[in-house]
Amino acid sequence: MKIYKKLIMSMGAVLVLASCGQQNQNSNGALSSSAAEKVYVAPGEQDEYYAFLSGGYSGNLTVYGLPSGRMFKEIPVFSQFPTSGYGYSEETKPMLTTSHGFVPWDDAHHPDISQTNGELDGRWIFINGNNTPRIARISLSTFETEEIIEVPNSAGNHSSSFITENTEYVVAGTRFSVPIPQRDMPINEYKSNFKGSLSFISVDPEHGHMDLKFQLLMPGFNYDLSHPGRGKSHGWFFFTTYNTEEAHTLQEVNASQNDKDFIAAVNWKKIEEYVNNGGGTKMPANYAHNVYDESTHMATTTMKKEVLTVDPLKVPGAVFFLPTPKSPHGCDVDPTGQYIIGNGKLSADLTVHSFDKMIAAIEGEKFDGEAYGIPILKFEDVLAGQVKSGGLGPLHTEFDGKGNAYTTFFISSEVVKWKLGTWEVIDRKPTYYSVGHLMIPGGNSRKPFGKYVVAMNKITKDRYLPTGPEMEHSAQIYDISGEKMELIYDFPTHGEPHYAAGCPAELLAPKSKKIYRLDENKHPYAVTSPTGSKVVREGNEVHVYMSTIRSHFTPDNIEGIKVGDKVYFHITNHEQDFDVPHGFSILGQNTSELLIMPGQTKTSVWEPKQVGVWPFYCTDFCSALHQEMQGYVRVSPANSNMELKWSLGE
Ligand code: K7E
Ligand code: CUA
């Protein structure tokens, strides 16, 4: 989105206009008691919807309530997170393993909630990592990241992580085309040598485990966004492309030469059938598959060595290009599956393709040439209509399930409501400022809950008290239950939310996990009762089997540790009460503290470098005697003959 920041600078006038609009609204009383009532969730009461906002460059996912805009949690996904010890504990470090080693960060854009029959089922939420291409799966009962799969032969995994309507597949796609397989070659030989890959990752219906089923090797365009077909178009997947010019430098200019780029329509059912019948070519690869096991509380990494690739030309009738004007960005499919909307980010109009017309054109073999052997359909043959909106820079579209669509316009900073089928504009409201995605709970399914839309903005400026040169990004909630949209709330977000997903609270709240049961704890270093605590030396490694319960650690005094030892504190939290974690930290440790949930075991590594008596303590205020929840480790010189000793507090 950085390129737009430049554009927007030259659109200062629009900003000023938008600002004035806001002033007027305030004095006209948009934040009058009726708007205030709509977002007011009284103390002790709960929100109607969950909203999951991607964190962009924070690498994580944040959880909010709607309509209050209150932030409930940040779920660590691709980034190390000292708040819980994610990516610092021995158990979770493998989650961040890749073929490039330990990668403790990513750029997370598009969350998507699992579906059954095209409706949200609230089992998992998926999100993409853009930078070192990955997809994560998060449990919506524990709100923990359970699985991360790396995507080989991909670069800039942006058109991801969208799922098909029975969660058969979660999809990944190349934003940057690259040499496949990667090799040392001149950049200026990009054209016709670099390739894009579209990856279909199957999701096991019982446990959600992901497996890279096949990868379609496509021309070297940039694959930007995607959405699955649904209803009548279930079985297809649609991807916007830009840079069909295949430029490799000065993209800002060189990738904007063609009047039209494409939406790639992929019949994944056809390719699945081809692959199931033995089609495709196995290619050597190297990518990480990281899985967290809820019963052992541990993640493990498997390096995968092969990927099944498919040449689209080998599966006739599976891939087509739909010409779409002006470097389209968003690619959205309406709840009926009939309309495919391509938002040409450099245009004023929206292009809507018709699924039925596309099928008719394919059947009639009415092609307008081909690109690298892939048939191009005629623009006029697939066009359902155009929305002449008068806005500038359309990006993304969501649906309310009542026949309306809502599109964001980055340059003119507004949300435009329009009618599917007639293409008439019904309403438009300014955003503050420069909106990217928007989200209606279920807006990316067959059954949207069209009560609120959340607009996620790129520029905050004067919306909040200034906090130095950087402001958190801002989101806005609009009530869309009536004919006209009504702005009802502003709230700050964390990182840079791109897309978001939302669902009714009752889908998740009743099954949200409260504790991990101690009697189900299969961690190899767990202690089932405090009397089982012990300290075991294995050469230079020392394993401390520690337990916590309000308000003490067992053991709390340890002697016989030496400089040069590697000490593993395996801490089991013996609480079996909702919302009573204990923390652990020790002076001089080179990792973060840990938060251990009730019934859980986590491990912190400490390599003492200095002789002395060093304290450890609980970092989470857990009881009236939380301050007493502490202990000491005595560290002797490397050559000392101190025996290991520990106290169980008897
Ligand atoms: Cu438009 Cu990454 Cu979906 Cu940002 S993307 S806004
Ligand atoms: Cu345990 Cu504070």
XYZ file of C-alpha atoms and ligand atoms in Angstrom:
658
model
C 0.000 0.000 0.000
C 3.073 2.223 0.341
C 2.685 3.444 -3.264
C -0.650 4.959 -2.337
C 0.834 6.983 0.442
C 2.564 8.943 -2.301
C -0.619 9.257 -4.293
C -2.499 10.477 -1.286
C 0.030 13.204 -0.638
C -0.954 14.674 -3.971
C -4.580 14.295 -3.000
C -4.281 16.660 -0.085
C -7.380 18.486 -1.266
C -9.453 15.348 -0.855
C -8.175 14.964 2.682
C -9.052 18.517 3.535
C -12.523 17.993 2.126
C -12.904 14.813 4.126
C -11.773 16.622 7.251
C -14.331 19.338 6.729
C -16.998 16.706 6.302
C -16.122 15.346 9.691
C -16.287 18.766 11.345
C -19.743 19.248 9.905
C -20.851 15.864 11.048
C -19.735 16.563 14.574
C -21.591 19.818 14.739
C -24.609 18.135 13.156
C -24.448 15.614 15.907
C -23.416 12.372 14.195
C -22.086 11.355 17.590
C -25.418 12.175 19.109
C -26.995 9.979 21.738
C -28.457 7.580 19.151
C -25.035 6.812 17.614
C -23.525 6.559 21.084
C -26.206 4.081 22.168
C -25.484 1.902 19.172
C -21.897 1.255 20.203
C -22.351 1.448 23.949
C -21.841 -1.912 25.598
C -22.460 -1.235 29.267
C -19.885 -2.360 31.862
C -20.337 -6.079 32.435
C -22.222 -6.598 29.175
C -20.794 -8.305 26.134
C -20.428 -7.554 22.462
C -22.553 -8.992 19.674
C -19.704 -9.931 17.336
C -16.080 -10.959 17.379
C -13.832 -9.164 14.913
C -10.390 -10.523 14.008
C -8.172 -7.855 12.485
C -4.926 -8.797 10.826
C -1.908 -7.052 12.303
C -0.056 -6.419 9.024
C 3.549 -5.728 9.982
C 2.916 -6.772 13.589
C 2.704 -10.327 12.234
C -0.168 -11.123 14.564
C -3.959 -11.128 14.774
C -5.974 -8.922 17.124
C -9.416 -9.724 18.508
C -12.008 -6.996 19.033
C -15.646 -6.780 20.021
C -18.298 -5.197 17.829
C -19.889 -2.771 18.141
C -17.806 -1.543 21.085
C -14.421 -1.598 19.318
C -12.867 -2.921 22.536
C -9.690 -4.948 21.998
C -9.771 -8.335 23.752
C -6.561 -10.026 22.764
C -3.572 -10.093 20.496
C -2.966 -13.616 19.196
C 0.682 -14.164 18.284
C 1.002 -15.876 14.907
C 4.169 -15.089 12.955
C 5.909 -12.870 15.504
C 7.640 -13.637 18.771
C 5.464 -12.300 21.537
C 6.971 -11.655 24.974
C 3.515 -11.095 26.467
C 2.934 -14.845 26.447
C 6.375 -16.201 25.597
C 5.200 -17.375 22.134
C 8.246 -17.976 19.965
C 10.464 -17.733 23.080
C 9.387 -20.890 24.913
C 11.050 -24.122 23.817
C 7.614 -25.519 22.956
C 6.660 -22.731 20.530
C 10.005 -21.900 18.873
C 9.444 -24.604 16.199
C 6.300 -22.729 15.071
C 8.574 -20.099 13.508
C 10.891 -22.499 11.703
C 11.187 -22.068 7.941
C 13.535 -23.246 5.193
C 15.374 -19.947 5.879
C 15.872 -20.832 9.533
C 14.090 -19.230 12.474
C 11.986 -16.337 11.113
C 10.395 -14.514 14.067
C 8.273 -12.075 12.092
C 5.986 -11.774 9.089
C 3.512 -9.450 7.433
C -0.003 -10.845 8.024
C -2.811 -9.568 5.793
C -5.918 -11.677 5.297
C -7.687 -13.704 7.980
C -10.515 -16.029 6.936
C -12.779 -18.123 9.184
C -13.462 -21.765 8.301
C -16.779 -22.555 6.609
C -19.200 -25.426 6.166
C -21.672 -25.188 3.271
C -20.520 -21.643 2.695
C -21.380 -20.468 6.222
C -18.982 -19.613 9.014
C -18.481 -22.614 11.298
C -16.166 -20.986 13.838
C -13.631 -23.801 14.069
C -10.473 -22.106 12.853
C -9.195 -18.890 11.446
C -6.441 -18.859 8.829
C -4.051 -16.019 8.024
C -1.238 -15.496 5.518
C 2.362 -14.461 6.035
C 3.408 -12.350 3.080
C 7.117 -12.005 3.429
C 8.434 -15.511 4.005
C 5.407 -17.201 2.446
C 3.402 -19.043 5.084
C -0.160 -19.813 6.147
C -1.183 -20.175 9.777
C -4.176 -21.895 11.312
C -5.459 -20.647 14.653
C -7.891 -22.536 16.873
C -11.036 -20.582 17.701
C -11.468 -22.509 20.930
C -8.019 -21.827 22.444
C -7.243 -18.709 20.357
C -3.742 -20.133 19.861
C -1.805 -20.630 16.647
C -1.812 -24.368 16.046
C -0.149 -24.781 12.697
C 2.038 -22.924 10.212
C 2.908 -24.248 6.765
C 5.535 -22.626 4.583
C 4.689 -22.204 0.888
C 7.511 -23.184 -1.490
C 7.944 -21.701 -4.988
C 6.148 -18.573 -3.835
C 7.185 -15.015 -3.023
C 4.987 -12.477 -1.308
C 2.087 -14.726 -0.345
C -0.546 -12.018 -0.742
C -3.567 -13.602 -2.490
C -4.067 -15.654 0.645
C -5.410 -17.123 3.009
C -8.855 -17.512 1.502
C -10.786 -20.719 1.923
C -13.298 -22.658 -0.145
C -16.836 -23.026 1.131
C -16.357 -26.355 2.899
C -12.813 -25.491 3.973
C -11.553 -28.042 1.451
C -8.637 -25.761 0.607
C -6.913 -22.685 1.868
C -5.194 -20.877 -0.955
C -1.823 -19.165 -1.368
C -0.453 -17.251 -4.335
C 2.642 -15.480 -5.526
C 2.610 -11.730 -5.451
C 6.155 -11.510 -6.808
C 6.919 -13.899 -9.588
C 10.324 -15.525 -9.221
C 12.480 -18.152 -10.896
C 10.895 -21.555 -10.196
C 12.836 -23.421 -9.008
C 14.891 -20.600 -7.469
C 18.259 -20.136 -9.139
C 20.996 -17.629 -9.869
C 19.922 -15.743 -13.041
C 19.868 -12.164 -14.394
C 16.899 -10.114 -13.192
C 16.402 -8.586 -16.643
C 15.557 -12.010 -17.998
C 12.383 -11.974 -15.901
C 10.008 -11.896 -18.850
C 8.721 -15.392 -19.688
C 11.313 -16.965 -17.359
C 9.942 -16.032 -13.956
C 6.778 -17.790 -12.838
C 3.895 -17.400 -10.441
C 2.515 -20.226 -8.365
C -0.983 -20.710 -7.002
C -0.997 -23.215 -4.149
C -3.973 -25.247 -2.997
C -3.470 -26.432 0.557
C -5.948 -29.044 1.706
C -7.424 -28.835 5.199
C -8.181 -32.046 7.067
C -11.853 -31.749 8.087
C -11.332 -33.287 11.507
C -8.171 -31.667 12.884
C -7.652 -28.888 10.400
C -4.178 -30.074 9.446
C -2.874 -28.474 6.268
C -1.154 -30.270 3.411
C 0.066 -28.705 0.177
C -1.959 -30.717 -2.317
C -0.899 -29.106 -5.598
C 0.659 -26.001 -7.027
C -0.373 -24.462 -10.324
C 2.589 -22.926 -12.210
C 1.330 -19.762 -13.878
C 2.763 -17.003 -16.117
C 5.046 -14.554 -14.327
C 2.413 -11.974 -13.396
C 1.754 -10.592 -9.911
C -1.137 -12.457 -8.274
C -2.647 -9.950 -5.891
C -5.871 -11.090 -4.262
C -8.266 -13.962 -4.575
C -11.625 -15.280 -3.541
C -13.346 -18.616 -3.860
C -16.479 -19.171 -5.846
C -19.484 -20.060 -3.736
C -22.899 -21.528 -4.363
C -23.111 -21.942 -8.136
C -19.451 -21.045 -8.616
C -18.178 -23.387 -5.895
C -15.298 -25.315 -7.447
C -13.728 -22.169 -8.952
C -11.239 -19.730 -7.497
C -10.581 -16.216 -8.804
C -7.278 -14.326 -8.606
C -6.580 -10.741 -9.629
C -3.326 -10.121 -11.455
C -1.302 -7.028 -12.202
C 2.004 -6.516 -13.924
C 0.878 -8.655 -16.853
C 3.520 -6.481 -18.546
C 6.081 -8.623 -16.670
C 8.166 -5.602 -15.816
C 10.975 -6.046 -13.320
C 11.924 -2.444 -12.618
C 10.176 0.928 -12.145
C 7.004 -1.061 -11.635
C 5.079 2.058 -10.682
C 5.171 3.026 -14.360
C 6.077 -0.158 -16.190
C 3.378 -2.301 -14.583
C 0.662 0.205 -15.519
C 1.055 0.047 -19.313
C -1.709 -2.406 -20.149
C -5.214 -1.013 -20.079
C -6.443 -4.329 -18.760
C -4.844 -7.005 -16.645
C -6.638 -10.237 -15.790
C -8.660 -12.069 -13.254
C -7.488 -15.675 -13.439
C -10.393 -18.106 -13.062
C -9.218 -21.491 -11.820
C -11.441 -24.563 -11.827
C -9.761 -26.230 -8.858
C -12.202 -29.150 -8.865
C -11.017 -30.060 -12.333
C -7.385 -29.828 -11.292
C -8.078 -31.817 -8.132
C -9.558 -34.570 -10.286
C -6.523 -34.465 -12.593
C -4.205 -34.723 -9.613
C -6.239 -37.498 -7.969
C -5.881 -39.472 -11.200
C -2.101 -39.245 -11.023
C -1.625 -35.959 -12.915
C 1.026 -33.380 -12.088
C 4.799 -33.396 -11.725
C 6.658 -33.858 -8.478
C 9.328 -31.244 -7.956
C 11.995 -31.245 -5.238
C 11.297 -28.591 -2.610
C 12.190 -27.694 0.949
C 9.578 -26.173 3.229
C 8.595 -26.300 6.865
C 5.386 -27.679 8.302
C 4.992 -26.755 11.978
C 2.275 -28.288 14.121
C 1.396 -27.510 17.721
C -0.076 -30.393 19.717
C -2.579 -29.293 22.329
C -2.058 -32.373 24.536
C 1.759 -32.193 24.699
C 1.689 -28.351 24.545
C 4.540 -28.647 22.056
C 5.216 -27.763 18.437
C 7.236 -29.904 16.067
C 8.664 -29.117 12.647
C 8.741 -31.442 9.658
C 10.734 -30.385 6.611
C 8.865 -31.399 3.450
C 10.933 -32.273 0.414
C 8.543 -32.430 -2.503
C 5.721 -30.493 -4.104
C 3.256 -31.590 -6.772
C 3.168 -28.997 -9.546
C 0.591 -28.688 -12.313
C 1.080 -27.082 -15.715
C -2.266 -25.406 -16.533
C -1.898 -26.322 -20.211
C -2.069 -29.982 -19.258
C -5.577 -29.560 -17.839
C -7.701 -28.077 -20.639
C -10.726 -26.159 -19.435
C -9.266 -25.467 -15.987
C -7.762 -21.967 -16.260
C -9.008 -18.843 -18.075
C -8.201 -15.150 -18.004
C -10.930 -12.509 -17.631
C -9.691 -9.085 -18.831
C -10.139 -6.557 -16.024
C -9.227 -2.872 -16.265
C -6.457 -0.952 -14.571
C -4.293 -3.165 -12.384
C -7.068 -4.705 -10.293
C -6.451 -5.210 -6.583
C -9.469 -6.640 -4.738
C -11.194 -9.720 -6.136
C -14.482 -10.400 -4.397
C -17.337 -12.811 -4.992
C -20.881 -12.035 -3.870
C -22.837 -14.395 -1.541
C -24.712 -16.043 -4.430
C -21.495 -16.787 -6.299
C -22.776 -15.081 -9.447
C -20.700 -11.885 -9.432
C -16.936 -11.542 -9.427
C -15.841 -8.006 -8.675
C -12.487 -6.703 -9.812
C -11.453 -3.371 -8.380
C -9.129 -1.592 -10.818
C -7.162 0.456 -8.357
C -6.251 3.070 -10.926
C -9.794 3.488 -12.212
C -12.998 5.114 -11.058
C -15.341 2.312 -12.104
C -15.798 -1.173 -10.738
C -15.846 -4.099 -13.096
C -18.295 -6.878 -12.300
C -17.986 -10.177 -14.134
C -20.823 -12.674 -14.415
C -20.153 -16.300 -13.576
C -22.963 -17.521 -15.869
C -21.625 -15.463 -18.768
C -18.134 -16.747 -18.098
C -19.364 -20.354 -18.296
C -21.312 -19.596 -21.491
C -18.256 -17.966 -23.071
C -16.089 -20.943 -22.125
C -18.630 -23.376 -23.544
C -18.927 -21.311 -26.730
C -15.110 -21.190 -26.921
C -15.295 -17.461 -27.532
C -11.726 -16.507 -26.850
C -9.794 -13.321 -27.419
C -6.361 -14.844 -27.863
C -4.257 -16.405 -25.147
C -1.451 -15.629 -22.736
C 1.206 -18.338 -22.502
C -1.395 -20.761 -23.849
C -4.107 -19.824 -21.344
C -7.300 -18.703 -23.139
C -8.385 -15.099 -22.644
C -12.151 -14.529 -22.627
C -13.654 -11.459 -24.291
C -14.224 -8.625 -21.848
C -17.709 -7.878 -23.206
C -18.692 -11.537 -23.043
C -18.085 -11.893 -19.328
C -19.010 -8.417 -18.142
C -22.120 -8.258 -15.947
C -21.948 -4.535 -15.441
C -19.936 -1.597 -14.251
C -20.491 0.535 -11.213
C -20.017 4.153 -12.172
C -19.334 5.365 -8.729
C -17.537 8.613 -9.082
C -15.040 7.441 -6.466
C -11.315 7.031 -7.037
C -9.065 4.069 -6.369
C -11.441 1.198 -5.559
C -9.806 -1.537 -3.507
C -12.072 -4.022 -1.755
C -15.737 -5.057 -1.669
C -17.904 -6.777 0.962
C -21.578 -7.815 0.959
C -24.461 -7.488 3.412
C -26.517 -10.480 2.233
C -29.376 -8.148 1.282
C -28.286 -7.573 -2.306
C -25.901 -4.720 -1.568
C -22.167 -4.394 -1.934
C -19.816 -1.980 -0.185
C -16.594 -0.916 -1.848
C -13.702 1.025 -0.373
C -12.065 3.823 -2.348
C -8.560 4.546 -1.195
C -7.855 7.762 -3.063
C -11.201 9.447 -2.474
C -11.299 8.030 1.081
C -14.829 6.647 1.183
C -17.072 3.618 1.401
C -19.611 3.363 -1.408
C -22.747 1.250 -1.098
C -24.183 -0.036 -4.373
C -26.747 -2.513 -5.564
C -25.841 -5.852 -7.118
C -27.556 -6.318 -10.479
C -28.545 -2.700 -11.089
C -25.074 -1.291 -10.283
C -26.600 1.907 -8.913
C -24.867 3.762 -6.136
C -27.093 3.986 -3.055
C -24.927 5.804 -0.556
C -21.386 6.970 0.121
C -19.688 7.978 3.337
C -16.229 9.381 3.966
C -13.600 7.415 5.901
C -10.818 8.915 7.986
C -8.550 8.442 6.074
C -7.536 6.412 3.031
C -9.376 3.183 3.605
C -7.951 -0.213 2.623
C -10.148 -3.221 3.330
C -13.545 -3.256 4.986
C -15.271 -6.095 6.815
C -18.837 -7.209 7.400
C -19.047 -10.250 9.714
C -19.563 -13.221 7.379
C -19.178 -10.813 4.441
C -16.967 -13.339 2.727
C -19.445 -16.222 2.901
C -22.885 -17.230 1.658
C -24.420 -15.783 4.811
C -23.236 -12.314 5.819
C -24.467 -10.620 8.994
C -25.146 -7.208 7.518
C -25.460 -5.034 10.585
C -22.067 -3.322 10.799
C -19.219 -2.645 8.453
C -15.737 -1.944 9.783
C -13.514 0.199 7.572
C -9.763 -0.113 8.169
C -7.848 3.003 7.318
C -4.236 3.629 6.414
C -3.826 7.146 7.675
C -4.945 8.433 11.063
C -3.698 12.045 11.313
C -6.056 14.088 13.462
C -8.419 11.365 14.661
C -6.708 10.849 18.028
C -4.354 12.689 20.316
C -0.970 12.736 18.565
C 1.637 10.203 19.682
C 4.708 11.465 17.866
C 5.301 10.869 14.146
C 3.586 7.483 14.182
C -0.080 6.986 14.949
C -1.770 3.614 15.265
C -4.022 2.953 12.280
C -7.666 3.800 12.716
C -10.832 1.829 12.058
C -14.398 3.042 11.737
C -17.666 1.275 12.423
C -20.730 2.090 10.335
C -24.231 0.913 11.094
C -25.512 -0.549 7.809
C -28.886 -1.817 9.004
C -30.703 1.019 7.196
C -30.701 2.338 3.642
C -27.953 4.836 4.476
C -24.750 4.028 6.301
C -24.173 5.754 9.600
C -20.729 6.313 11.089
C -21.031 5.322 14.729
C -17.519 4.818 16.078
C -13.775 5.315 15.610
C -11.250 3.041 17.242
C -7.477 2.622 17.052
C -6.075 -0.711 15.905
C -2.691 -2.378 16.275
C -0.079 -2.860 13.566
C -1.631 -2.372 10.140
C -4.909 -4.219 9.751
C -5.419 -5.149 6.120
C -8.349 -7.521 6.019
C -10.432 -8.778 8.942
C -12.994 -11.492 9.626
C -15.932 -11.355 11.991
C -18.630 -13.644 13.322
C -21.492 -13.640 15.823
C -20.315 -13.977 19.421
C -22.554 -16.983 20.080
C -20.631 -18.986 17.469
C -17.420 -18.863 19.527
C -18.083 -17.782 23.096
C -19.799 -20.987 24.331
C -16.955 -23.232 23.162
C -14.053 -21.032 24.189
C -11.617 -23.133 26.192
C -11.300 -22.223 29.883
C -8.497 -24.472 31.128
C -6.242 -27.267 29.932
C -7.016 -30.364 31.988
C -4.039 -31.496 34.049
C -5.034 -35.140 33.674
C -4.786 -34.699 29.883
C -1.360 -33.050 29.978
C 1.007 -35.261 27.948
C 4.022 -32.944 28.042
C 7.079 -35.182 28.627
C 8.417 -32.797 31.300
C 5.122 -32.171 33.103
C 4.840 -32.810 36.839
C 1.444 -34.124 37.787
C 1.721 -33.032 41.438
C 4.006 -30.584 43.236
C 5.603 -33.487 45.119
C 6.813 -34.803 41.767
C 8.984 -31.738 41.286
C 12.696 -32.436 40.867
C 15.955 -31.246 39.358
C 17.928 -33.582 37.099
C 21.441 -33.040 35.749
C 22.484 -34.555 32.416
C 26.039 -33.359 31.832
C 25.880 -29.593 31.319
C 22.115 -29.660 30.935
C 19.913 -29.281 33.969
C 16.183 -29.991 33.811
C 14.023 -28.375 36.472
C 10.597 -30.011 36.734
C 8.743 -27.166 38.395
C 5.142 -26.658 39.445
C 3.178 -23.492 40.191
C 0.062 -23.017 42.235
C -1.109 -19.935 44.124
C 1.233 -18.668 45.419
C 4.474 -20.598 45.116
C 6.924 -22.313 42.829
C 8.109 -25.825 43.688
C 11.070 -26.015 43.968
C 11.761 -22.428 45.024
C 15.450 -22.768 46.059
C 17.909 -24.520 43.761
C 21.661 -24.935 44.392
C 24.370 -26.709 42.457
C 23.890 -24.894 39.152
C 27.205 -23.882 37.545
C 28.315 -21.241 35.072
C 28.197 -22.887 31.633
C 25.119 -24.961 32.442
C 22.051 -24.833 30.248
C 19.074 -24.830 32.589
C 15.631 -25.818 31.319
C 12.780 -24.711 33.565
C 9.815 -26.931 32.664
C 6.942 -25.301 34.482
C 3.541 -26.903 34.940
C 0.713 -24.679 36.128
C -1.386 -26.748 38.529
C -4.297 -24.324 38.607
C -7.563 -25.688 37.218
C -9.427 -22.384 37.319
C -10.397 -20.197 34.364
C -8.107 -17.222 33.777
C -5.382 -17.992 36.344
C -2.081 -18.133 34.493
C 1.244 -17.885 36.303
C 4.319 -16.282 34.833
C 8.005 -17.112 35.062
C 11.121 -15.024 34.561
C 14.683 -15.198 35.875
C 17.281 -12.470 36.047
C 19.555 -12.333 33.017
C 17.611 -14.769 30.850
C 18.112 -14.178 27.125
C 14.510 -14.926 26.234
C 11.224 -13.455 27.447
C 9.069 -14.375 30.404
C 6.511 -17.146 29.960
C 2.835 -17.156 30.770
C 1.674 -20.654 31.607
C -2.066 -21.339 31.297
C -3.927 -23.483 33.857
C -2.968 -27.129 33.262
C -0.237 -26.248 30.773
C 3.526 -26.929 30.738
C 6.027 -24.517 29.207
C 9.808 -24.405 29.122
C 12.222 -21.505 29.510
C 15.949 -21.863 28.891
C 18.494 -20.007 31.011
C 22.255 -20.072 30.567
C 23.749 -18.344 33.625
C 26.984 -16.532 32.854
C 27.742 -15.076 36.277
C 28.291 -16.601 39.706
C 25.734 -15.454 42.267
C 22.303 -16.028 43.728
C 19.688 -15.063 41.180
C 15.977 -14.589 41.793
C 13.057 -15.741 39.685
C 9.457 -14.648 40.096
C 5.909 -14.849 38.788
C 5.139 -12.110 36.254
C 1.319 -12.293 36.370
C -0.491 -10.831 39.379
C -2.237 -14.047 40.389
C -3.286 -13.666 44.025
C -2.973 -11.468 47.087
C 0.405 -13.143 47.714
C 1.610 -12.812 44.111
C 4.563 -10.714 45.293
C 5.669 -13.674 47.443
C 5.662 -15.971 44.404
C 9.428 -16.032 43.944
C 12.562 -18.135 44.435
C 16.375 -18.279 44.106
C 18.925 -20.165 42.042
C 22.488 -20.329 43.364
C 25.080 -20.346 40.581
C 28.578 -21.612 41.439
C 31.794 -21.461 39.366
C 32.118 -23.879 36.469
C 34.698 -25.985 38.311
C 32.765 -26.139 41.606
C 31.814 -29.518 43.026
C 28.518 -28.318 44.520
C 25.911 -31.073 44.419
C 22.424 -30.337 43.090
C 20.034 -29.472 45.923
C 16.499 -28.165 45.845
C 13.696 -27.563 48.285
C 10.129 -28.666 47.805
C 8.958 -26.155 50.404
C 8.408 -28.748 53.118
Cu -5.557 -4.209 0.015
Cu -2.753 -6.755 1.579
Cu -5.645 -7.049 1.066
Cu -3.657 -3.995 2.284
S -4.233 -5.552 0.924
S -5.423 -2.887 2.076
Cu 1.656 -16.563 40.111
Cu 1.767 -14.275 40.310
